[in-house]
Each structure stands twice: as structure tokens, then as C-alpha cells.
Tab-separated table of C-alpha atoms and ligand atoms in Angstrom:
chain	number	residue	atom	x	y	z
N	1	UNK	CA	-42.920	18.127	-58.899
N	2	UNK	CA	-43.083	14.623	-60.735
N	3	UNK	CA	-39.644	15.089	-62.605
N	4	UNK	CA	-37.804	15.165	-59.233
N	5	UNK	CA	-37.774	11.219	-59.137
N	6	UNK	CA	-34.333	10.135	-60.578
N	7	UNK	CA	-34.706	7.890	-63.512
N	8	UNK	CA	-35.318	4.120	-62.663
N	9	UNK	CA	-36.566	4.976	-59.227
N	10	UNK	CA	-38.749	2.791	-57.163
N	11	UNK	CA	-42.095	4.121	-56.065
N	12	UNK	CA	-43.636	2.387	-53.244
N	13	UNK	CA	-47.417	2.900	-53.403
N	14	UNK	CA	-49.253	2.101	-50.066
N	15	UNK	CA	-45.980	2.925	-48.123
N	16	UNK	CA	-47.889	3.764	-45.050
N	17	UNK	CA	-49.398	0.230	-44.557
N	18	UNK	CA	-48.192	-2.610	-42.466
N	19	UNK	CA	-46.664	-4.344	-45.574
N	20	UNK	CA	-45.642	-1.134	-47.292
N	21	UNK	CA	-43.393	-0.118	-44.144
N	22	UNK	CA	-41.811	-3.495	-44.105
N	23	UNK	CA	-40.980	-3.068	-47.902
N	24	UNK	CA	-39.532	0.497	-46.997
N	25	UNK	CA	-37.355	-1.218	-44.278
N	26	UNK	CA	-36.149	-3.838	-46.654
N	27	UNK	CA	-35.266	-1.258	-49.391
N	28	UNK	CA	-33.583	0.944	-46.925
N	29	UNK	CA	-31.657	-2.197	-45.638
N	30	UNK	CA	-30.144	-2.475	-49.263
N	31	UNK	CA	-29.427	1.094	-49.605
N	32	UNK	CA	-32.403	2.096	-51.696
N	33	UNK	CA	-34.652	5.268	-51.123
N	34	UNK	CA	-38.059	4.519	-52.736
N	35	UNK	CA	-40.302	7.314	-53.167
N	36	UNK	CA	-43.177	6.930	-50.797
N	37	UNK	CA	-46.599	7.353	-52.250
N	38	UNK	CA	-50.324	6.740	-51.291
N	39	UNK	CA	-53.519	8.712	-50.390
N	40	UNK	CA	-52.559	10.284	-47.154
N	41	UNK	CA	-50.211	13.266	-47.226
N	42	UNK	CA	-49.683	13.656	-43.480
N	43	UNK	CA	-49.118	9.988	-42.885
N	44	UNK	CA	-46.575	10.007	-45.824
N	45	UNK	CA	-44.792	13.012	-44.344
N	46	UNK	CA	-44.537	11.428	-40.962
N	47	UNK	CA	-43.093	8.120	-42.490
N	48	UNK	CA	-40.560	10.097	-44.699
N	49	UNK	CA	-39.432	11.874	-41.705
N	50	UNK	CA	-38.996	8.824	-39.570
N	51	UNK	CA	-37.086	7.048	-42.369
N	52	UNK	CA	-34.610	9.977	-42.454
N	53	UNK	CA	-36.275	11.647	-45.476
N	54	UNK	CA	-37.810	10.633	-48.599
N	55	UNK	CA	-39.702	12.248	-51.509
N	56	UNK	CA	-43.337	11.766	-51.391
N	57	UNK	CA	-46.072	11.577	-53.938
N	58	UNK	CA	-49.911	11.832	-53.143
N	59	UNK	CA	-52.620	9.914	-54.933
N	60	UNK	CA	-55.709	8.064	-54.292
N	61	UNK	CA	-56.942	5.105	-56.345
N	62	UNK	CA	-60.451	5.841	-55.335
N	63	UNK	CA	-60.021	9.085	-57.490
N	64	UNK	CA	-58.084	7.895	-60.551
N	65	UNK	CA	-57.449	11.408	-61.901
N	66	UNK	CA	-55.283	11.993	-58.823
N	67	UNK	CA	-52.772	9.292	-60.032
N	68	UNK	CA	-52.060	11.290	-63.168
N	69	UNK	CA	-48.308	11.788	-63.409
N	70	UNK	CA	-47.630	10.230	-60.044
N	71	UNK	CA	-45.337	7.558	-61.349
N	72	UNK	CA	-43.553	9.775	-63.893
N	73	UNK	CA	-39.867	9.006	-64.009
N	74	UNK	CA	-40.409	5.834	-62.061
N	75	UNK	CA	-38.475	2.565	-63.171
N	76	UNK	CA	-40.846	0.278	-60.990
N	77	UNK	CA	-43.962	0.768	-58.908
N	78	UNK	CA	-44.322	-1.502	-55.844
N	79	UNK	CA	-47.960	-1.608	-55.038
N	80	UNK	CA	-48.912	-2.488	-51.502
N	81	UNK	CA	-52.522	-0.948	-51.357
N	82	UNK	CA	-55.334	-3.510	-50.830
N	83	UNK	CA	-57.879	-4.898	-51.235
N	84	UNK	CA	-56.699	-5.009	-54.890
N	85	UNK	CA	-60.095	-6.067	-56.283
N	86	UNK	CA	-61.300	-2.582	-55.138
N	87	UNK	CA	-58.060	-0.624	-55.414
N	88	UNK	CA	-55.594	-2.272	-57.710
N	89	UNK	CA	-56.705	-1.475	-61.186
N	90	UNK	CA	-56.192	2.450	-61.239
N	91	UNK	CA	-52.722	1.954	-59.777
N	92	UNK	CA	-51.807	-0.825	-62.438
N	93	UNK	CA	-53.301	1.206	-65.306
N	94	UNK	CA	-51.326	4.416	-64.199
N	95	UNK	CA	-47.988	2.603	-63.829
N	96	UNK	CA	-48.379	1.067	-67.322
N	97	UNK	CA	-49.549	4.411	-68.741
N	98	UNK	CA	-46.612	6.184	-67.274
N	99	UNK	CA	-44.111	3.837	-68.463
N	100	UNK	CA	-43.144	1.988	-65.139
N	101	UNK	CA	-42.844	-1.659	-64.521
N	102	UNK	CA	-45.182	-2.922	-61.738
N	103	UNK	CA	-45.401	-5.425	-58.877
N	104	UNK	CA	-47.880	-5.963	-56.209
N	105	UNK	CA	-48.365	-7.884	-52.873
N	106	UNK	CA	-51.830	-9.193	-53.581
N	107	UNK	CA	-53.208	-12.522	-52.611
N	108	UNK	CA	-56.477	-12.106	-54.353
N	109	UNK	CA	-56.797	-14.499	-57.154
N	110	UNK	CA	-59.568	-12.691	-59.166
N	111	UNK	CA	-57.427	-9.593	-59.143
N	112	UNK	CA	-54.601	-11.424	-60.650
N	113	UNK	CA	-56.914	-12.814	-63.350
N	114	UNK	CA	-58.310	-9.635	-63.992
N	115	UNK	CA	-55.034	-7.772	-64.159
N	116	UNK	CA	-53.777	-10.290	-66.962
N	117	UNK	CA	-56.992	-10.311	-68.849
N	118	UNK	CA	-57.424	-6.399	-68.955
N	119	UNK	CA	-53.741	-5.043	-69.006
N	120	UNK	CA	-51.383	-7.689	-70.369
N	121	UNK	CA	-51.642	-6.505	-73.976
N	122	UNK	CA	-50.913	-2.893	-73.287
N	123	UNK	CA	-47.966	-3.811	-70.852
N	124	UNK	CA	-46.588	-6.136	-73.583
N	125	UNK	CA	-47.031	-3.385	-76.224
N	126	UNK	CA	-45.003	-0.903	-74.245
N	127	UNK	CA	-42.371	-3.547	-73.234
N	128	UNK	CA	-43.200	-3.278	-69.494
N	129	UNK	CA	-43.446	-6.277	-67.108
N	130	UNK	CA	-46.192	-6.342	-64.348
N	131	UNK	CA	-46.159	-8.958	-61.736
N	132	UNK	CA	-49.213	-9.315	-59.413
N	133	UNK	CA	-48.759	-11.281	-56.255
N	134	UNK	CA	-44.957	-10.962	-56.039
N	135	UNK	CA	-45.293	-11.797	-52.470
N	136	UNK	CA	-45.324	-14.718	-49.942
N	137	UNK	CA	-48.556	-15.498	-51.887
N	138	UNK	CA	-47.909	-16.540	-54.491
N	139	UNK	CA	-44.124	-16.213	-55.677
N	140	UNK	CA	-42.536	-19.147	-53.871
N	141	UNK	CA	-45.523	-21.488	-54.816
N	142	UNK	CA	-45.549	-20.297	-58.562
N	143	UNK	CA	-41.619	-20.757	-58.637
N	144	UNK	CA	-41.883	-24.284	-57.051
N	145	UNK	CA	-44.657	-25.242	-59.438
N	146	UNK	CA	-42.610	-24.212	-62.400
N	147	UNK	CA	-39.432	-25.995	-61.277
N	148	UNK	CA	-41.585	-29.122	-60.452
N	149	UNK	CA	-43.478	-29.097	-63.638
N	150	UNK	CA	-40.373	-28.645	-65.833
N	151	UNK	CA	-38.485	-31.389	-64.156
N	152	UNK	CA	-41.572	-33.853	-64.459
N	153	UNK	CA	-41.916	-34.840	-68.274
N	154	UNK	CA	-45.548	-35.701	-68.872
N	155	UNK	CA	-46.956	-33.631	-65.857
N	156	UNK	CA	-50.601	-33.244	-65.996
N	157	UNK	CA	-51.641	-32.071	-62.476
N	158	UNK	CA	-50.538	-29.616	-60.038
N	159	UNK	CA	-51.501	-29.021	-56.327
N	160	UNK	CA	-50.050	-26.341	-54.148
N	161	UNK	CA	-50.387	-26.466	-50.478
N	162	UNK	CA	-49.836	-23.520	-48.105
N	163	UNK	CA	-49.172	-24.149	-44.349
N	164	UNK	CA	-48.330	-21.648	-41.759
N	165	UNK	CA	-48.116	-22.094	-37.956
N	166	UNK	CA	-49.323	-19.361	-35.450
N	167	UNK	CA	-50.047	-17.300	-38.378
N	168	UNK	CA	-51.070	-13.619	-37.179
N	169	UNK	CA	-52.629	-11.563	-40.087
N	170	UNK	CA	-52.460	-7.850	-40.766
N	171	UNK	CA	-55.655	-5.623	-40.942
N	172	UNK	CA	-55.059	-5.428	-44.838
N	173	UNK	CA	-54.819	-9.110	-45.177
N	174	UNK	CA	-57.945	-9.769	-43.229
N	175	UNK	CA	-59.737	-7.034	-45.453
N	176	UNK	CA	-58.470	-8.642	-48.536
N	177	UNK	CA	-59.403	-12.082	-47.679
N	178	UNK	CA	-63.000	-10.839	-46.805
N	179	UNK	CA	-63.127	-9.179	-50.394
N	180	UNK	CA	-61.809	-12.303	-51.997
N	181	UNK	CA	-64.152	-14.620	-50.028
N	182	UNK	CA	-67.228	-13.167	-51.880
N	183	UNK	CA	-65.918	-14.652	-55.078
N	184	UNK	CA	-65.784	-18.237	-55.999
N	185	UNK	CA	-62.317	-20.138	-56.000
N	186	UNK	CA	-61.015	-20.752	-59.627
N	187	UNK	CA	-59.384	-24.251	-60.202
N	188	UNK	CA	-58.155	-25.730	-63.394
N	189	UNK	CA	-60.261	-28.916	-64.242
N	190	UNK	CA	-59.983	-30.667	-67.357
N	191	UNK	CA	-57.930	-28.089	-68.801
N	192	UNK	CA	-60.379	-25.153	-68.173
N	193	UNK	CA	-60.712	-22.636	-65.335
N	194	UNK	CA	-63.755	-23.481	-63.437
N	195	UNK	CA	-65.421	-21.593	-60.494
N	196	UNK	CA	-65.914	-23.605	-57.278
N	197	UNK	CA	-66.982	-22.948	-53.852
N	198	UNK	CA	-64.109	-22.313	-51.479
N	199	UNK	CA	-63.441	-25.311	-49.322
N	200	UNK	CA	-65.375	-27.659	-51.552
N	201	UNK	CA	-62.201	-29.808	-52.105
N	202	UNK	CA	-60.049	-31.552	-49.514
N	203	UNK	CA	-56.628	-33.089	-50.122
N	204	UNK	CA	-54.001	-34.622	-47.898
N	205	UNK	CA	-50.230	-33.558	-48.009
N	206	UNK	CA	-46.913	-34.463	-46.149
N	207	UNK	CA	-44.157	-32.257	-45.741
N	208	UNK	CA	-40.689	-33.349	-45.713
N	209	UNK	CA	-39.533	-34.140	-42.021
N	210	UNK	CA	-43.161	-34.098	-40.780
N	211	UNK	CA	-44.550	-37.378	-39.303
N	212	UNK	CA	-48.190	-36.490	-40.066
N	213	UNK	CA	-50.290	-36.172	-43.046
N	214	UNK	CA	-51.950	-32.674	-43.031
N	215	UNK	CA	-55.218	-31.778	-44.477
N	216	UNK	CA	-55.662	-28.895	-47.085
N	217	UNK	CA	-58.920	-27.271	-48.181
N	218	UNK	CA	-59.269	-25.686	-51.473
N	219	UNK	CA	-59.058	-21.963	-51.975
N	220	UNK	CA	-58.232	-19.630	-54.830
N	221	UNK	CA	-54.401	-19.302	-55.250
N	222	UNK	CA	-52.520	-17.447	-57.948
N	223	UNK	CA	-50.518	-20.725	-58.982
N	224	UNK	CA	-53.726	-22.030	-60.650
N	225	UNK	CA	-53.743	-19.246	-63.115
N	226	UNK	CA	-50.381	-19.575	-64.347
N	227	UNK	CA	-50.038	-23.506	-64.256
N	228	UNK	CA	-50.579	-24.052	-68.003
N	229	UNK	CA	-48.038	-21.240	-68.803
N	230	UNK	CA	-45.435	-23.459	-66.805
N	231	UNK	CA	-46.583	-26.641	-68.750
N	232	UNK	CA	-48.959	-26.755	-71.528
N	233	UNK	CA	-50.192	-30.430	-70.759
N	234	UNK	CA	-51.188	-29.317	-67.131
N	235	UNK	CA	-55.018	-30.284	-66.952
N	236	UNK	CA	-55.734	-30.061	-63.328
N	237	UNK	CA	-54.486	-27.459	-60.806
N	238	UNK	CA	-55.785	-26.522	-57.268
N	239	UNK	CA	-54.403	-24.634	-54.380
N	240	UNK	CA	-55.042	-25.664	-50.735
N	241	UNK	CA	-54.711	-24.125	-47.242
N	242	UNK	CA	-53.600	-26.424	-44.539
N	243	UNK	CA	-55.955	-26.253	-41.599
N	244	UNK	CA	-56.512	-28.445	-38.367
N	245	UNK	CA	-58.176	-31.686	-39.222
N	246	UNK	CA	-61.440	-30.696	-37.490
N	247	UNK	CA	-61.623	-27.356	-39.236
N	248	UNK	CA	-61.292	-29.053	-42.615
N	249	UNK	CA	-64.698	-30.940	-41.729
N	250	UNK	CA	-66.406	-27.781	-40.556
N	251	UNK	CA	-65.156	-25.186	-43.202
N	252	UNK	CA	-67.012	-26.536	-46.272
N	253	UNK	CA	-70.365	-25.991	-44.305
N	254	UNK	CA	-69.399	-22.943	-42.617
N	255	UNK	CA	-68.289	-21.114	-45.648
N	256	UNK	CA	-71.630	-22.115	-47.340
N	257	UNK	CA	-73.416	-20.401	-44.755
N	258	UNK	CA	-70.976	-17.546	-44.162
N	259	UNK	CA	-70.278	-16.257	-47.500
N	260	UNK	CA	-73.679	-15.200	-48.556
N	261	UNK	CA	-73.761	-12.990	-45.208
N	262	UNK	CA	-70.950	-10.979	-46.335
N	263	UNK	CA	-73.085	-9.081	-48.625
N	264	UNK	CA	-75.440	-8.240	-45.897
N	265	UNK	CA	-74.956	-5.667	-43.035
N	266	UNK	CA	-72.812	-8.542	-41.401
N	267	UNK	CA	-70.046	-7.900	-44.153
N	268	UNK	CA	-69.972	-4.113	-43.219
N	269	UNK	CA	-69.998	-4.911	-39.466
N	270	UNK	CA	-67.071	-7.320	-39.999
N	271	UNK	CA	-64.999	-4.710	-41.894
N	272	UNK	CA	-65.676	-2.057	-39.241
N	273	UNK	CA	-64.396	-4.911	-36.631
N	274	UNK	CA	-61.204	-5.305	-38.864
N	275	UNK	CA	-60.463	-1.583	-38.942
N	276	UNK	CA	-60.860	-1.152	-35.323
N	277	UNK	CA	-58.520	-4.165	-34.676
N	278	UNK	CA	-54.729	-4.470	-34.781
N	279	UNK	CA	-52.473	-3.022	-37.497
N	280	UNK	CA	-50.714	-6.259	-37.697
N	281	UNK	CA	-48.808	-8.961	-35.850
N	282	UNK	CA	-46.004	-8.011	-33.538
N	283	UNK	CA	-42.499	-9.137	-33.678
N	284	UNK	CA	-43.349	-12.613	-32.885
N	285	UNK	CA	-44.272	-12.988	-36.778
N	286	UNK	CA	-40.564	-13.220	-37.270
N	287	UNK	CA	-40.460	-16.698	-35.812
N	288	UNK	CA	-43.548	-18.102	-37.428
N	289	UNK	CA	-42.971	-21.010	-39.828
N	290	UNK	CA	-44.400	-21.558	-43.026
N	291	UNK	CA	-44.256	-24.249	-45.788
N	292	UNK	CA	-45.449	-24.259	-49.518
N	293	UNK	CA	-45.447	-27.511	-51.393
N	294	UNK	CA	-45.933	-27.710	-55.039
N	295	UNK	CA	-46.767	-31.295	-56.141
N	296	UNK	CA	-46.891	-32.524	-59.625
N	297	UNK	CA	-48.241	-35.706	-61.022
N	298	UNK	CA	-48.053	-37.544	-64.450
N	299	UNK	CA	-51.001	-39.527	-65.618
N	300	UNK	CA	-49.416	-42.625	-64.069
N	301	UNK	CA	-49.365	-41.096	-60.628
N	302	UNK	CA	-45.600	-40.667	-60.658
N	303	UNK	CA	-44.257	-37.267	-60.098
N	304	UNK	CA	-42.427	-34.975	-57.604
N	305	UNK	CA	-42.911	-32.472	-54.777
N	306	UNK	CA	-41.146	-29.235	-54.305
N	307	UNK	CA	-41.147	-27.831	-50.648
N	308	UNK	CA	-40.134	-24.275	-49.860
N	309	UNK	CA	-40.027	-23.429	-46.169
N	310	UNK	CA	-38.967	-20.482	-44.150
N	311	UNK	CA	-40.328	-18.092	-41.350
N	312	UNK	CA	-42.045	-14.711	-41.366
N	313	UNK	CA	-44.611	-14.442	-44.036
N	314	UNK	CA	-44.621	-10.560	-43.914
N	315	UNK	CA	-40.827	-10.218	-43.788
N	316	UNK	CA	-40.476	-12.669	-46.772
N	317	UNK	CA	-42.988	-10.651	-48.664
N	318	UNK	CA	-40.852	-7.629	-48.336
N	319	UNK	CA	-37.800	-9.355	-49.416
N	320	UNK	CA	-39.508	-10.902	-52.463
N	321	UNK	CA	-41.061	-7.451	-53.504
N	322	UNK	CA	-37.808	-5.459	-53.134
N	323	UNK	CA	-35.789	-8.359	-54.961
N	324	UNK	CA	-38.342	-8.278	-57.698
N	325	UNK	CA	-38.174	-4.321	-58.067
N	326	UNK	CA	-34.445	-4.451	-58.453
N	327	UNK	CA	-34.643	-7.338	-60.946
N	328	UNK	CA	-36.875	-5.314	-62.982
N	329	UNK	CA	-34.670	-2.086	-62.597
N	330	UNK	CA	-31.809	-4.120	-63.796
N	331	UNK	CA	-33.557	-5.399	-66.888
N	332	UNK	CA	-33.654	-9.036	-65.597
N	333	UNK	CA	-37.291	-9.667	-66.280
N	334	UNK	CA	-37.659	-12.563	-68.787
N	335	UNK	CA	-40.773	-11.145	-70.661
N	336	UNK	CA	-43.197	-8.256	-70.915
N	337	UNK	CA	-46.885	-8.352	-70.094
N	338	UNK	CA	-48.763	-8.949	-66.945
N	339	UNK	CA	-47.181	-12.264	-65.783
N	340	UNK	CA	-46.591	-14.473	-62.744
N	341	UNK	CA	-43.539	-14.496	-60.723
N	342	UNK	CA	-42.135	-17.539	-62.255
N	343	UNK	CA	-42.974	-16.267	-65.838
N	344	UNK	CA	-41.184	-12.905	-65.003
N	345	UNK	CA	-38.248	-14.267	-63.461
N	346	UNK	CA	-35.913	-17.205	-63.306
N	347	UNK	CA	-37.730	-19.293	-60.477
N	348	UNK	CA	-34.446	-20.615	-58.959
N	349	UNK	CA	-33.169	-17.146	-58.614
N	350	UNK	CA	-36.407	-16.043	-56.906
N	351	UNK	CA	-35.975	-18.911	-54.416
N	352	UNK	CA	-32.324	-18.174	-53.989
N	353	UNK	CA	-33.117	-14.595	-52.927
N	354	UNK	CA	-34.918	-16.124	-49.973
N	355	UNK	CA	-32.041	-18.128	-48.897
N	356	UNK	CA	-30.163	-15.452	-46.906
N	357	UNK	CA	-33.513	-14.849	-45.014
N	358	UNK	CA	-33.552	-18.512	-43.818
N	359	UNK	CA	-35.870	-20.140	-46.522
N	360	UNK	CA	-34.914	-23.502	-48.005
N	361	UNK	CA	-36.118	-25.597	-50.673
N	362	UNK	CA	-36.037	-29.209	-51.777
N	363	UNK	CA	-37.159	-31.567	-54.460
N	364	UNK	CA	-38.353	-35.083	-53.724
N	365	UNK	CA	-40.035	-37.928	-55.776
N	366	UNK	CA	-43.511	-38.671	-54.781
M	401	NAP	N1	-49.662	-12.002	-51.019
M	401	NAP	C1	-49.131	-11.941	-49.843
M	401	NAP	O1	-48.439	-12.911	-49.261
M	401	NAP	C2	-49.339	-10.771	-48.943
M	401	NAP	C3	-48.507	-10.441	-47.932
M	401	NAP	C4	-48.738	-9.278	-47.191
M	401	NAP	C5	-49.789	-8.327	-47.583
M	401	NAP	N2	-50.552	-8.718	-48.523
M	401	NAP	C6	-51.669	-7.813	-49.047
M	401	NAP	O2	-51.121	-6.559	-49.307
M	401	NAP	C7	-52.224	-5.350	-49.125
M	401	NAP	C8	-51.797	-4.627	-47.924
M	401	NAP	O3	-51.565	-5.126	-46.642
M	401	NAP	P1	-51.237	-4.434	-45.352
M	401	NAP	O4	-51.121	-5.319	-44.354
M	401	NAP	O5	-50.251	-3.604	-45.623
M	401	NAP	O6	-52.536	-3.550	-45.190
M	401	NAP	P2	-52.746	-2.180	-44.587
M	401	NAP	O7	-51.870	-2.151	-43.298
M	401	NAP	O8	-54.116	-1.934	-44.114
M	401	NAP	O9	-52.339	-0.979	-45.397
M	401	NAP	C9	-53.093	-0.828	-46.599
M	401	NAP	C10	-52.565	0.299	-47.510
M	401	NAP	O10	-53.523	0.671	-48.456
M	401	NAP	C11	-53.801	1.953	-48.340
M	401	NAP	N3	-55.353	2.029	-48.335
M	401	NAP	C12	-56.240	1.342	-47.669
M	401	NAP	N4	-57.540	1.681	-48.125
M	401	NAP	C13	-57.421	2.528	-49.053
M	401	NAP	C14	-58.221	3.359	-49.863
M	401	NAP	N5	-59.649	3.135	-49.830
M	401	NAP	N6	-57.648	4.161	-50.683
M	401	NAP	C15	-56.603	4.489	-50.873
M	401	NAP	N7	-55.480	3.677	-50.098
M	401	NAP	C16	-55.951	3.014	-49.218
M	401	NAP	C17	-53.561	2.425	-46.816
M	401	NAP	O11	-53.333	3.734	-46.696
M	401	NAP	P3	-53.660	4.587	-45.555
M	401	NAP	O12	-52.403	4.441	-44.729
M	401	NAP	O13	-53.899	5.834	-46.009
M	401	NAP	O14	-54.931	3.973	-44.783
M	401	NAP	C18	-52.203	1.508	-46.719
M	401	NAP	O15	-51.105	2.179	-47.172
M	401	NAP	C19	-53.316	-6.284	-48.617
M	401	NAP	O16	-54.090	-6.617	-49.892
M	401	NAP	C20	-52.767	-7.628	-48.193
M	401	NAP	O17	-53.660	-8.765	-48.377
M	401	NAP	C21	-50.254	-9.981	-49.328
């Protein structure tokens, strides 16, 4: 029965997925016992047994009525069920309606925009905090952006670069990327959010201790959406994915051809291929390095870059999600509403939570 959840408990929705299992392991490592929730009762029971016992709750975002009461008594919901554009809204709405704080692991820009637009007022009214994308994408980038903007008086532009080496992706990441690719990228241009073709823009970046300039292609990152909350004078914001130089030349054309194909049988075929593929990367993911750089400029071109680096994108996601859930339970959220990571929490604290897991960050002038 729903009232079996002790008050202030964590409910992990999508516990059976690749990311959900890592979040569960991280919670257990800290002595927490989240309630395991999702659509598949048999898989949840099996997972609960393998974790030495846990309460389970069954509900399916594709049947919103089945989520009634599922978060009753919960303090916070961690949602790892994607694609979020397809499955996120009923879970977020249920969490808010049932009085729980919320965070999720989305990387889908349009889902973040929609969540803020449609659910922020109600969350605020109820004194609840919901943080979409409190994960590798886009918590470190958003925190880096806020710190860099705050320490650069007169900052007018933000660029965030994501780079990962030997990056193996989970089935869920591939499916969400496919879903997000159908939509244009949002960038901030002259103070307005503008829809652009993904990969339409290129920019170069240098990471500290790296001899080379790297090339990034534009994609829809979450940091763009919160940039003006971090600095009211920010007029331009774009997010970039660092890719091999040759790919940066081919991808603009390739995406122009490929994206319309996603709405034909080719899209359905691709999704079937992803479903038949591997669950996620093996243990080698723990060694895979990543870098995120927020670059902020004033109108004179001066500014600073804040670089966060570490290893293991999925492991870091689990650390960020569980740390965020603990902060929400402990009443450390800075505001109510649907907000970004660096609006919800002190950005330095979010980055500091990653340090025991090998992440470091540094600030340099441009
Ligand atoms: N922002 C980031 O840095 C970051 C990092 C990691 C993951 N993510 C995102 O997190 C999400 C999960 O990734 P993952 O690797 O864990 O994926 P996954 O292994 O495919 O797991 C997806 C989870 O969602 C559930 N689910 C899938 N389709 C469903 C449906 N139609 N109805 C109800 N439940 C459904 C699955 O339940 P079943 O077990 O019943 O199938 C499973 O629990 C993805 O959107 C991914 O992009 C983002």
C-alpha cells in the first residue's frame, strides 16, 4: 500500500534501466534504500531481491492513471525513464500533484523547456522544487556557466562545450538522442530563444592541458535555457558537442539529410536496432574521460572559461542524481519551481560533490 513509504523517502522511477541501476547502487553505497518504481513488476521484484530487498511501486507513464498515488509519502522522485519527451510529463505531473520534489536524468532540451513552461507555476505554488537534467548533462555545465557568469561582470555571451573520449552510450541514451534529434536546437540569439538546425554552427575550444584546439558543433543543451537566469545581460548562448575535425565538416550536411528520415520507416527501423542492441557500456566506461567548458565573454571579448573534467559519464550521473535527491530531502534547495541545477542548488556545492569521484574544476581568464 502507498502509505508504507516512510516520509521523506526517495522513489526511483525507472529503476530497472541502465541509469536507474547505477543510481540505485549509488544510493545504496550511501546507506539509502530508495523505493523502486517503474512499469515492469517482475523486473522490479527481481531488482529488489538482488539489492537485498526494497519496496516496489508499479506504474506506467503511458497510462497516466496508473501513477495515481504512486509517489504518496515520497520526499523526492528521481526519474530515469526516458525518452522524456515521450514519457516524462506524466511522471513530473504526478510527483508535483502528490507533493514530492523531483529530479530527472534527461538530456533532452525540449523536455526541459516544456517542463519549465507547463509545470513551474504549480511546483512553485506547492513549494516544490523540480530539477530536470540533474545529471552529467547538464548539471556540471549549468553550474560552470553560473559560476563563470557571476565572476565576469558585464558578461553577454555563454558557450558550453561537451567533450568525451571513447564514449559508449546506453540504449536509453540512443533512444532519447533519436527523439531529441527530430526537433531543432534552441540557442539564445540577441536575447531570444531561436530554433536552429542541429550542427548548423561550429566553434573551436581549447581545454586546459590540451595542446590542440578542438571543434564543436552546435546541439541543443540545457544550459542555453537557464543562461539568462544566471545573468540577465546574457544575450547569446549556444552549446556544442566536440567531435573529430572531419566529422565537424560532414555532420551539418549529414544531419540535414538524416533528420527528415527519422519520421519515415527508417526512424522505426533505427529504434528497433537500438532495442536489439546492448543495454549499455561495460565497465570500461569508468575510465572514459570527459570535459565540460563554460566560456563567458563580455562585449569587449574579455572573459573567462570554467572547465570541469572527470571520468565515467554514467557513474557521475548517478552521483549527481543521488546528491541532488539528498539536498532536496534536507531542504537545501534554493528555490521552488521547475529550475535548472544551478538555480536549485549552490553551484559550487554541486561541483564539490563530484570531487570525491575524481572530478576537478578550474577557472581561467580567456
Ligand atoms: N543527462 C545525462 O547525462 C544522462 C545520463 C544517463 C542517462 N540519461 C537519460 O536517462 C534515460 C534513461 O537512460 P537509460 O540508459 O537508463 O535507459 P534504459 O536502460 O533504456 O532504461 C529506461 C528506463 O525507462 C523505462 N521505460 C522505457 N520505455 C518505457 C515505456 N514506454 N514506458 C514505461 N517505462 C519505460 C525502462 O523500463 P523497463 O525496464 O520496463 O523497460 C527503464 O526503467 C534516457 O533518457 C537517457 O538519455 C541522461
